[in-house]
């Protein structure tokens, strides 16, 4: 048995393919195809979900995510600047905020805002404000660290050049450093957007009117009327319509920037 | 205005326990070119960076065009607009194209209008021979071109004095000449210049005064022909022998 290393690797590969084919055949023979079809591909249920799954649910998921992302980005930028501040209490506040909101479940923040705050302060946020605040508060904790890393990744010489031209510290930050930092962190920020898209489903715990449903809530609602996996499959695909292109975009941006990584602690 | 452009007296600077500048006096007359030479780590960059307060001095006085920069009440951002600085590593703003590199501080700091800023920028790009690169991004330029753009960027603020920190040290040898050419032309036009450099030929031909620094002190200063051509101090002689003698390039060179 004097098989060369390469020959052995080849046989091993063939045997793996054979195994896969056998498993696929066994599943194909044993599975109850009719049951699978009605469970996943109930065409009547699918038909009933359209067009609302797109015109209401998908649209609302996009709106909620965009609101949360915008607020989170703004708050995250403030936190990042606080974390880099020369004033120690600012750094402490930012650190405590970041550690706290990264350490607790996002669902808790939703519950707090939707039920805790109204009881404690007699303030009732509308649905958009609640989602924007909840997603933003959580997203900011993650984005702050990313933005801080991006700001620190901008070469020091850029600030020195700006200062030597007479720009103040703040002006140099706004005009020179932050735009460059955002270029560097575009890939991780895109990933954050993907996470927020999925987290927007947490709003299901709040009572929503029909035209406020987002994808997950819409899927659950449909499920209660037509018991099968079909609604879940449909809304799942809707999420993928959002997240797959974003994931692709993130990897593309990463490659374009030459794989220049920033360390995010 | 006075004849003196930059006056440094008793300048001290330390980083932690490391005393880098131990009492430096430098006077630069208006229209003069002063070259600073010296071994690595002798504090040349630190001295230059103290002139526009990129480094905060620990002691001494810095007066540029009659304004004491070490006075805490001075508006340092305003004074810096009149002090151009060129760095060893160019430091062009990498997210802006060449034209925007030259206009951004004119617009945001000097509050010039867009049209005026662009005209001034293009005029200065022309001065360094790169008008056709106005729309290029910094990354698309060679090192020599980037450094000339950096010079044009500083010039666009209409500075009274220019600081150069080893402007050709990061360049491939064949690109050094272009940058030195631009600097020579600036000197001919009467710009006041304070230049840290290892280019002895340039210092000899262009400098009105050469300063040799070592160990945080000025060891020797005077006309180029004297400091470089006929150094009096042992440390200057030793340094110049090392810099000018081609057999001292390194152990791998055939002796
Ligand atoms: N920001 C800093 N923090 C701590 N030490 C510093 C800092 N900047 C400079 N130094 C130290 O000060 C000394 C002088 O540095 P400087 O850059 O002024 O030397 P130089 O004469 O310009 O040398 P070179 O020819 O290598 O550029 C060096 O020992 C350097 O390590
Ligand atoms: Mg130096």
XYZ file of C-alpha atoms and ligand atoms in Angstrom:
552
model
C 0.000 0.000 0.000
C 2.303 2.711 -1.208
C -0.223 5.416 -1.825
C 1.187 8.863 -2.340
C -0.017 11.623 -0.059
C -1.920 13.234 -2.873
C -3.628 9.974 -3.905
C -4.729 9.362 -0.349
C -6.218 12.863 -0.130
C -8.081 12.183 -3.353
C -9.608 8.929 -2.087
C -10.588 10.613 1.110
C -12.409 13.302 -0.824
C -14.278 10.729 -2.930
C -15.399 8.809 0.124
C -16.799 12.017 1.629
C -18.822 12.721 -1.523
C -20.156 9.159 -1.509
C -21.235 9.500 2.096
C -23.096 12.736 1.342
C -24.952 11.161 -1.578
C -25.992 8.191 0.548
C -27.320 10.427 3.333
C -29.228 12.546 0.802
C -30.818 9.442 -0.735
C -31.856 8.048 2.652
C -33.498 11.354 3.580
C -35.224 11.558 0.217
C -36.725 8.061 0.623
C -37.718 8.329 4.246
C -39.082 11.870 4.326
C -42.781 12.574 4.133
C -42.699 15.035 1.293
C -46.337 15.941 1.527
C -45.971 16.923 5.152
C -42.875 18.963 4.450
C -44.612 20.744 1.628
C -47.595 21.750 3.742
C -45.367 22.695 6.643
C -42.969 24.961 4.780
C -44.607 25.763 1.484
C -48.243 26.322 2.161
C -48.913 28.359 -0.959
C -52.263 29.615 0.250
C -50.692 31.033 3.405
C -47.902 32.503 1.330
C -50.371 34.169 -0.956
C -52.327 35.584 1.960
C -49.167 37.143 3.389
C -48.611 39.247 0.297
C -48.485 42.123 -0.215
C -48.611 43.089 3.485
C -45.436 41.258 4.377
C -43.626 43.651 2.072
C -45.666 46.851 2.230
C -46.082 46.800 6.004
C -43.761 44.351 7.739
C -40.595 44.638 5.676
C -41.069 48.368 5.369
C -41.480 48.796 9.122
C -38.456 46.635 9.869
C -36.426 48.915 7.612
C -37.813 52.059 9.235
C -37.293 50.827 12.805
C -33.757 49.701 11.999
C -32.881 52.944 10.249
C -34.186 55.020 13.164
C -32.293 52.940 15.692
C -29.122 52.967 13.644
C -29.202 56.737 13.127
C -29.742 57.433 16.810
C -27.216 54.789 17.835
C -24.603 56.200 15.484
C -25.017 59.726 16.855
C -24.961 58.555 20.464
C -22.097 56.161 19.705
C -20.051 59.022 18.267
C -20.636 61.100 21.397
C -19.650 58.148 23.595
C -16.533 57.501 21.510
C -15.465 61.123 21.868
C -16.154 60.950 25.605
C -14.075 57.808 25.844
C -11.178 59.633 24.152
C -11.664 62.798 26.186
C -8.919 64.162 28.398
C -11.561 64.727 31.061
C -11.560 61.617 33.220
C -15.221 61.667 34.343
C -16.315 61.668 30.684
C -14.239 58.558 30.123
C -15.747 56.896 33.176
C -19.317 57.685 32.155
C -18.722 56.364 28.652
C -17.069 53.199 29.943
C -19.876 52.491 32.405
C -22.502 53.090 29.718
C -20.774 50.834 27.216
C -20.133 48.008 29.659
C -23.665 48.202 31.043
C -25.558 48.100 27.764
C -23.278 45.535 26.159
C -23.703 43.341 29.191
C -27.496 43.189 29.448
C -29.967 41.651 26.981
C -31.372 44.098 24.463
C -34.822 42.765 25.304
C -34.448 44.220 28.785
C -33.920 47.680 27.292
C -37.090 47.304 25.222
C -39.066 46.241 28.266
C -37.615 49.092 30.295
C -38.509 51.699 27.720
C -41.911 50.302 26.814
C -43.168 49.524 30.328
C -40.694 50.760 32.953
C -40.257 54.356 31.809
C -43.988 55.075 31.343
C -44.704 53.773 34.847
C -41.797 55.553 36.472
C -41.995 58.915 34.724
C -45.501 59.075 33.284
C -44.002 59.491 29.797
C -45.512 57.502 26.973
C -43.288 57.227 23.929
C -44.882 56.531 20.600
C -43.845 53.354 18.869
C -41.217 54.944 16.645
C -39.537 56.724 19.544
C -39.499 53.547 21.595
C -37.790 51.528 18.877
C -35.419 54.327 18.008
C -34.376 54.783 21.622
C -34.182 51.095 22.481
C -32.237 50.022 19.391
C -30.156 53.192 19.513
C -29.250 52.844 23.174
C -28.086 49.280 22.661
C -26.458 49.882 19.269
C -24.578 52.921 20.564
C -22.801 50.816 23.166
C -21.372 48.593 20.438
C -20.775 51.313 17.868
C -18.967 53.558 20.375
C -16.123 51.063 20.676
C -15.953 50.666 16.907
C -15.887 54.424 16.343
C -13.278 54.918 19.049
C -11.066 52.318 17.397
C -11.590 54.026 14.038
C -10.658 57.447 15.379
C -7.529 56.004 16.953
C -6.629 54.298 13.687
C -6.333 57.658 11.906
C -2.606 58.456 11.757
C -1.469 61.138 14.221
C 0.174 63.059 11.394
C -3.263 63.911 10.003
C -4.175 65.853 13.141
C -0.762 67.494 13.278
C -1.087 68.663 9.690
C -4.561 70.030 10.430
C -3.415 71.808 13.600
C -0.380 73.250 11.802
C -2.776 74.814 9.293
C -4.558 76.572 12.122
C -7.487 74.232 12.682
C -8.647 73.974 16.273
C -8.807 70.583 17.964
C -12.546 70.338 17.348
C -12.330 71.522 13.758
C -9.595 68.980 13.008
C -11.724 66.261 14.582
C -14.805 67.121 12.536
C -13.168 67.919 9.204
C -10.235 65.522 9.100
C -10.359 62.735 11.673
C -13.997 61.661 11.802
C -14.466 61.369 8.011
C -11.357 59.217 7.812
C -12.375 57.173 10.839
C -15.736 56.374 9.255
C -14.057 55.173 6.090
C -11.994 52.787 8.170
C -14.937 51.438 10.191
C -17.507 51.154 7.404
C -17.265 47.325 7.341
C -17.846 46.802 11.098
C -20.587 49.452 11.062
C -22.351 47.547 8.307
C -22.199 44.449 10.477
C -23.715 46.455 13.310
C -26.553 47.407 10.979
C -27.182 43.708 10.335
C -27.360 43.017 14.051
C -29.778 45.906 14.571
C -31.973 44.637 11.742
C -32.380 41.382 13.619
C -32.730 43.093 17.005
C -35.600 45.179 15.665
C -37.671 41.994 16.088
C -37.553 42.515 19.860
C -40.269 45.091 19.535
C -42.725 42.197 19.435
C -43.126 42.509 23.211
C -44.809 45.875 22.797
C -48.422 46.060 21.777
C -48.432 47.040 18.136
C -51.217 48.161 15.875
C -51.586 46.160 12.672
C -49.896 48.748 10.476
C -46.977 48.927 12.910
C -46.057 45.236 12.592
C -42.518 44.462 11.631
C -41.428 41.144 10.147
C -41.248 38.958 13.236
C -44.492 40.213 14.726
C -46.170 39.858 11.351
C -44.891 36.280 11.049
C -46.159 35.349 14.492
C -49.546 36.895 13.801
C -49.899 34.968 10.549
C -48.762 31.824 12.322
C -51.586 32.069 14.843
C -54.107 32.059 12.012
C -52.497 29.439 9.762
C -50.520 26.935 11.793
C -47.541 25.940 9.685
C -43.907 26.908 9.333
C -44.663 28.824 6.156
C -45.034 32.310 7.709
C -41.735 31.862 9.534
C -40.048 30.800 6.324
C -41.412 33.805 4.470
C -40.375 36.411 7.022
C -37.034 34.645 7.412
C -36.438 35.098 3.703
C -37.444 38.753 4.061
C -34.730 39.246 6.686
C -32.239 37.641 4.342
C -33.247 40.093 1.615
C -31.915 42.799 3.943
C -29.030 41.087 5.682
C -27.385 39.153 2.848
C -26.681 42.218 0.664
C -25.455 44.088 3.751
C -23.124 41.235 4.607
C -21.872 41.214 1.050
C -21.409 44.989 1.161
C -19.469 44.729 4.409
C -17.084 42.126 2.975
C -16.701 44.166 -0.209
C -15.819 47.303 1.779
C -13.416 45.273 3.862
C -11.642 43.980 0.773
C -11.569 47.424 -0.832
C -9.900 48.929 2.197
C -7.161 46.360 1.719
C -8.231 44.342 4.730
C -6.939 47.108 6.979
C -8.391 45.935 10.261
C -9.141 48.022 13.278
C -8.965 46.386 16.633
C -12.247 46.679 18.471
C -11.972 45.786 22.113
C 7.603 94.912 11.011
C 10.862 93.930 12.551
C 13.681 92.270 10.681
C 13.507 89.246 12.959
C 11.022 86.548 11.950
C 11.587 83.826 14.561
C 13.231 84.364 17.898
C 13.698 81.454 20.273
C 15.282 82.080 23.663
C 16.161 79.597 26.376
C 13.884 76.920 24.940
C 13.576 73.827 27.106
C 11.575 70.711 26.373
C 11.486 67.353 28.060
C 9.408 64.214 27.626
C 8.960 62.805 31.096
C 12.433 62.499 32.526
C 14.105 62.797 29.105
C 15.496 66.305 28.571
C 15.468 66.787 24.812
C 16.062 70.540 24.513
C 18.224 72.016 27.257
C 18.229 75.723 26.451
C 18.141 76.662 22.797
C 18.515 80.147 21.323
C 17.777 80.641 17.639
C 17.197 83.799 15.648
C 15.873 83.673 12.098
C 15.920 86.934 10.158
C 13.171 87.752 7.712
C 13.875 86.229 4.320
C 16.622 83.964 5.618
C 16.975 80.223 5.243
C 18.254 78.524 8.373
C 19.179 74.845 8.197
C 19.349 72.658 11.292
C 21.573 69.585 11.140
C 22.565 67.060 13.735
C 22.530 63.382 14.637
C 19.341 61.391 15.070
C 17.687 62.011 18.417
C 19.427 65.323 18.981
C 16.071 67.130 19.192
C 15.846 68.765 15.752
C 12.228 67.773 15.128
C 11.278 68.693 18.674
C 12.796 72.146 18.213
C 10.904 72.668 14.971
C 7.638 71.425 16.472
C 8.054 73.831 19.377
C 8.161 76.765 16.958
C 4.458 76.354 16.118
C 3.701 74.808 19.498
C 2.849 71.342 18.177
C 5.003 70.516 21.204
C 4.403 72.617 24.287
C 7.765 73.959 25.554
C 8.627 73.499 29.218
C 10.567 76.729 29.347
C 11.819 79.626 27.293
C 10.228 82.024 24.882
C 9.157 81.720 21.259
C 8.379 84.874 19.311
C 7.244 84.663 15.702
C 6.718 87.913 13.810
C 6.571 89.873 17.013
C 3.939 87.654 18.664
C 4.989 85.644 21.669
C 3.515 82.178 21.096
C 4.506 80.953 24.539
C 2.174 83.561 26.022
C -0.855 81.603 27.195
C -3.301 84.278 26.072
C -2.250 84.096 22.450
C -4.684 82.623 19.901
C -2.379 79.850 18.764
C -4.687 78.606 15.992
C -4.607 82.051 14.406
C -0.833 82.341 14.662
C -0.324 78.868 13.199
C -1.996 79.919 9.962
C 1.013 82.178 9.372
C 3.525 79.408 10.071
C 3.598 76.795 7.330
C 4.795 73.310 8.221
C 5.991 70.480 6.001
C 6.431 67.019 7.495
C 8.740 64.146 6.710
C 5.753 61.887 6.031
C 3.811 64.494 3.953
C 0.584 64.054 5.952
C -1.737 64.952 3.098
C -5.373 64.485 4.111
C -5.944 61.066 2.624
C -9.736 61.399 2.204
C -9.521 64.644 0.209
C -8.251 65.217 -3.296
C -5.337 67.521 -3.964
C -7.425 70.628 -4.518
C -9.471 70.032 -1.360
C -6.257 69.460 0.597
C -5.239 72.972 -0.402
C -8.601 74.628 0.143
C -9.973 73.016 3.308
C -8.026 75.145 5.802
C -8.413 78.269 3.673
C -12.160 77.771 3.809
C -12.624 76.550 7.374
C -9.937 78.612 9.089
C -9.340 81.716 7.001
C -13.008 81.739 5.910
C -12.110 82.427 2.305
C -14.801 81.911 -0.302
C -14.699 78.778 -2.457
C -13.683 80.572 -5.619
C -10.923 82.575 -3.992
C -9.590 79.508 -2.157
C -9.489 77.504 -5.386
C -7.705 80.247 -7.268
C -5.068 80.497 -4.562
C -4.769 76.711 -4.440
C -4.281 76.409 -8.191
C -1.721 79.195 -8.186
C 0.284 77.386 -5.525
C -0.073 74.033 -7.264
C 1.353 75.728 -10.317
C 4.274 76.985 -8.244
C 5.208 73.408 -7.346
C 4.545 72.212 -10.898
C 1.504 70.051 -10.153
C -1.447 72.021 -11.466
C -2.582 69.049 -13.546
C -2.897 66.901 -10.401
C -5.585 69.081 -8.801
C -8.179 66.321 -8.945
C -5.944 63.394 -8.008
C -6.172 61.653 -4.642
C -3.007 61.709 -2.516
C -2.603 57.928 -2.798
C -2.312 58.281 -6.583
C 0.769 60.498 -6.308
C 4.430 59.623 -5.882
C 6.143 60.602 -2.660
C 7.835 63.533 -4.310
C 4.548 64.771 -5.729
C 2.825 64.359 -2.362
C 5.515 66.415 -0.671
C 5.217 69.175 -3.263
C 1.449 69.198 -2.738
C 2.089 69.445 1.006
C 4.309 72.465 0.367
C 1.612 74.023 -1.824
C -0.954 73.343 0.909
C 1.135 75.236 3.443
C 1.773 78.070 0.979
C -1.951 78.460 0.329
C -2.336 79.927 3.810
C 0.074 82.749 2.828
C 2.508 81.997 5.654
C 5.245 84.394 6.754
C 7.587 81.568 7.618
C 7.869 77.910 6.615
C 9.089 75.025 8.758
C 10.437 71.901 7.053
C 11.156 68.712 9.008
C 13.370 66.488 6.862
C 11.089 66.973 3.856
C 13.085 64.628 1.612
C 14.051 61.887 4.064
C 11.130 59.636 3.162
C 11.671 59.975 -0.594
C 13.320 57.715 -3.137
C 16.639 59.289 -4.164
C 15.459 60.183 -7.658
C 12.525 62.189 -6.264
C 14.548 64.272 -3.814
C 15.662 66.749 -6.469
C 12.133 67.884 -7.367
C 11.296 68.765 -3.781
C 14.617 70.492 -3.135
C 14.083 72.411 -6.370
C 10.771 73.760 -5.096
C 12.384 74.711 -1.784
C 15.248 76.452 -3.564
C 12.757 78.435 -5.605
C 10.904 79.417 -2.423
C 14.150 80.572 -0.872
C 14.937 82.633 -3.973
C 11.531 84.270 -3.693
C 12.477 85.439 -0.232
C 10.506 83.035 1.965
C 11.731 82.762 5.540
C 12.550 79.098 6.087
C 13.633 76.930 8.998
C 14.729 73.578 7.606
C 15.769 70.387 9.378
C 17.688 68.405 6.802
C 20.367 65.847 6.082
C 20.918 67.294 2.598
C 24.309 68.919 3.131
C 24.536 70.043 -0.477
C 21.242 71.898 -0.143
C 22.302 73.469 3.162
C 25.608 74.590 1.696
C 24.021 76.219 -1.324
C 20.810 77.676 0.091
C 21.239 78.301 3.820
C 22.121 81.724 5.163
C 22.869 80.046 8.456
C 23.481 76.465 9.554
C 22.880 75.258 13.091
C 24.448 72.043 14.341
C 22.594 70.462 17.252
C 23.653 67.632 19.505
C 22.440 66.393 22.858
C 19.805 69.082 23.262
C 22.187 72.009 22.718
C 23.295 74.078 19.781
C 26.913 73.111 19.381
C 27.872 75.340 16.511
C 26.193 77.840 14.225
C 27.198 80.191 11.468
C 27.326 80.555 7.696
C 27.084 77.274 5.804
C 30.580 77.555 4.427
C 31.962 77.698 7.963
C 29.817 75.157 9.823
C 29.834 72.591 7.031
C 32.998 73.638 5.213
C 35.227 74.319 8.184
C 33.646 73.099 11.441
C 35.390 74.158 14.654
C 33.816 71.818 17.180
C 34.925 68.218 17.463
C 31.344 66.930 17.550
C 30.455 68.813 14.370
C 33.532 67.459 12.614
C 32.698 63.934 13.705
C 29.062 64.225 12.551
C 29.973 65.710 9.181
C 32.650 63.097 8.626
C 30.001 60.441 9.146
C 27.417 62.119 6.913
C 29.716 63.198 4.116
C 32.089 60.225 3.988
C 30.617 57.620 1.623
C 32.649 54.773 3.163
C 30.650 55.143 6.361
C 27.375 54.017 4.868
C 27.345 50.686 6.582
C 29.270 47.542 7.337
C 28.062 45.809 4.181
C 29.614 48.447 1.936
C 33.054 47.566 0.554
C 35.524 49.818 2.346
N 6.364 62.612 21.860
C 7.497 62.126 22.408
N 7.452 61.424 23.553
C 8.575 60.934 24.122
N 9.807 61.105 23.621
C 9.922 61.802 22.476
C 8.768 62.338 21.812
N 9.188 62.981 20.687
C 10.531 62.845 20.664
N 10.973 62.138 21.718
C 12.376 61.821 22.032
O 13.105 63.022 21.994
C 14.379 62.829 21.419
C 14.585 63.807 20.282
O 13.670 63.497 19.254
P 13.591 64.295 17.900
O 12.540 63.656 17.082
O 13.446 65.737 18.185
O 15.029 64.008 17.296
P 15.568 64.372 15.858
O 16.796 65.156 16.046
O 14.491 64.977 15.034
O 15.965 62.949 15.275
P 15.807 62.371 13.788
O 16.964 62.886 12.994
O 15.881 60.900 13.983
O 14.487 62.821 13.262
C 14.451 61.378 20.999
O 15.147 60.651 21.987
C 13.005 60.949 20.967
O 12.886 59.589 21.281
Mg 13.355 64.340 13.360
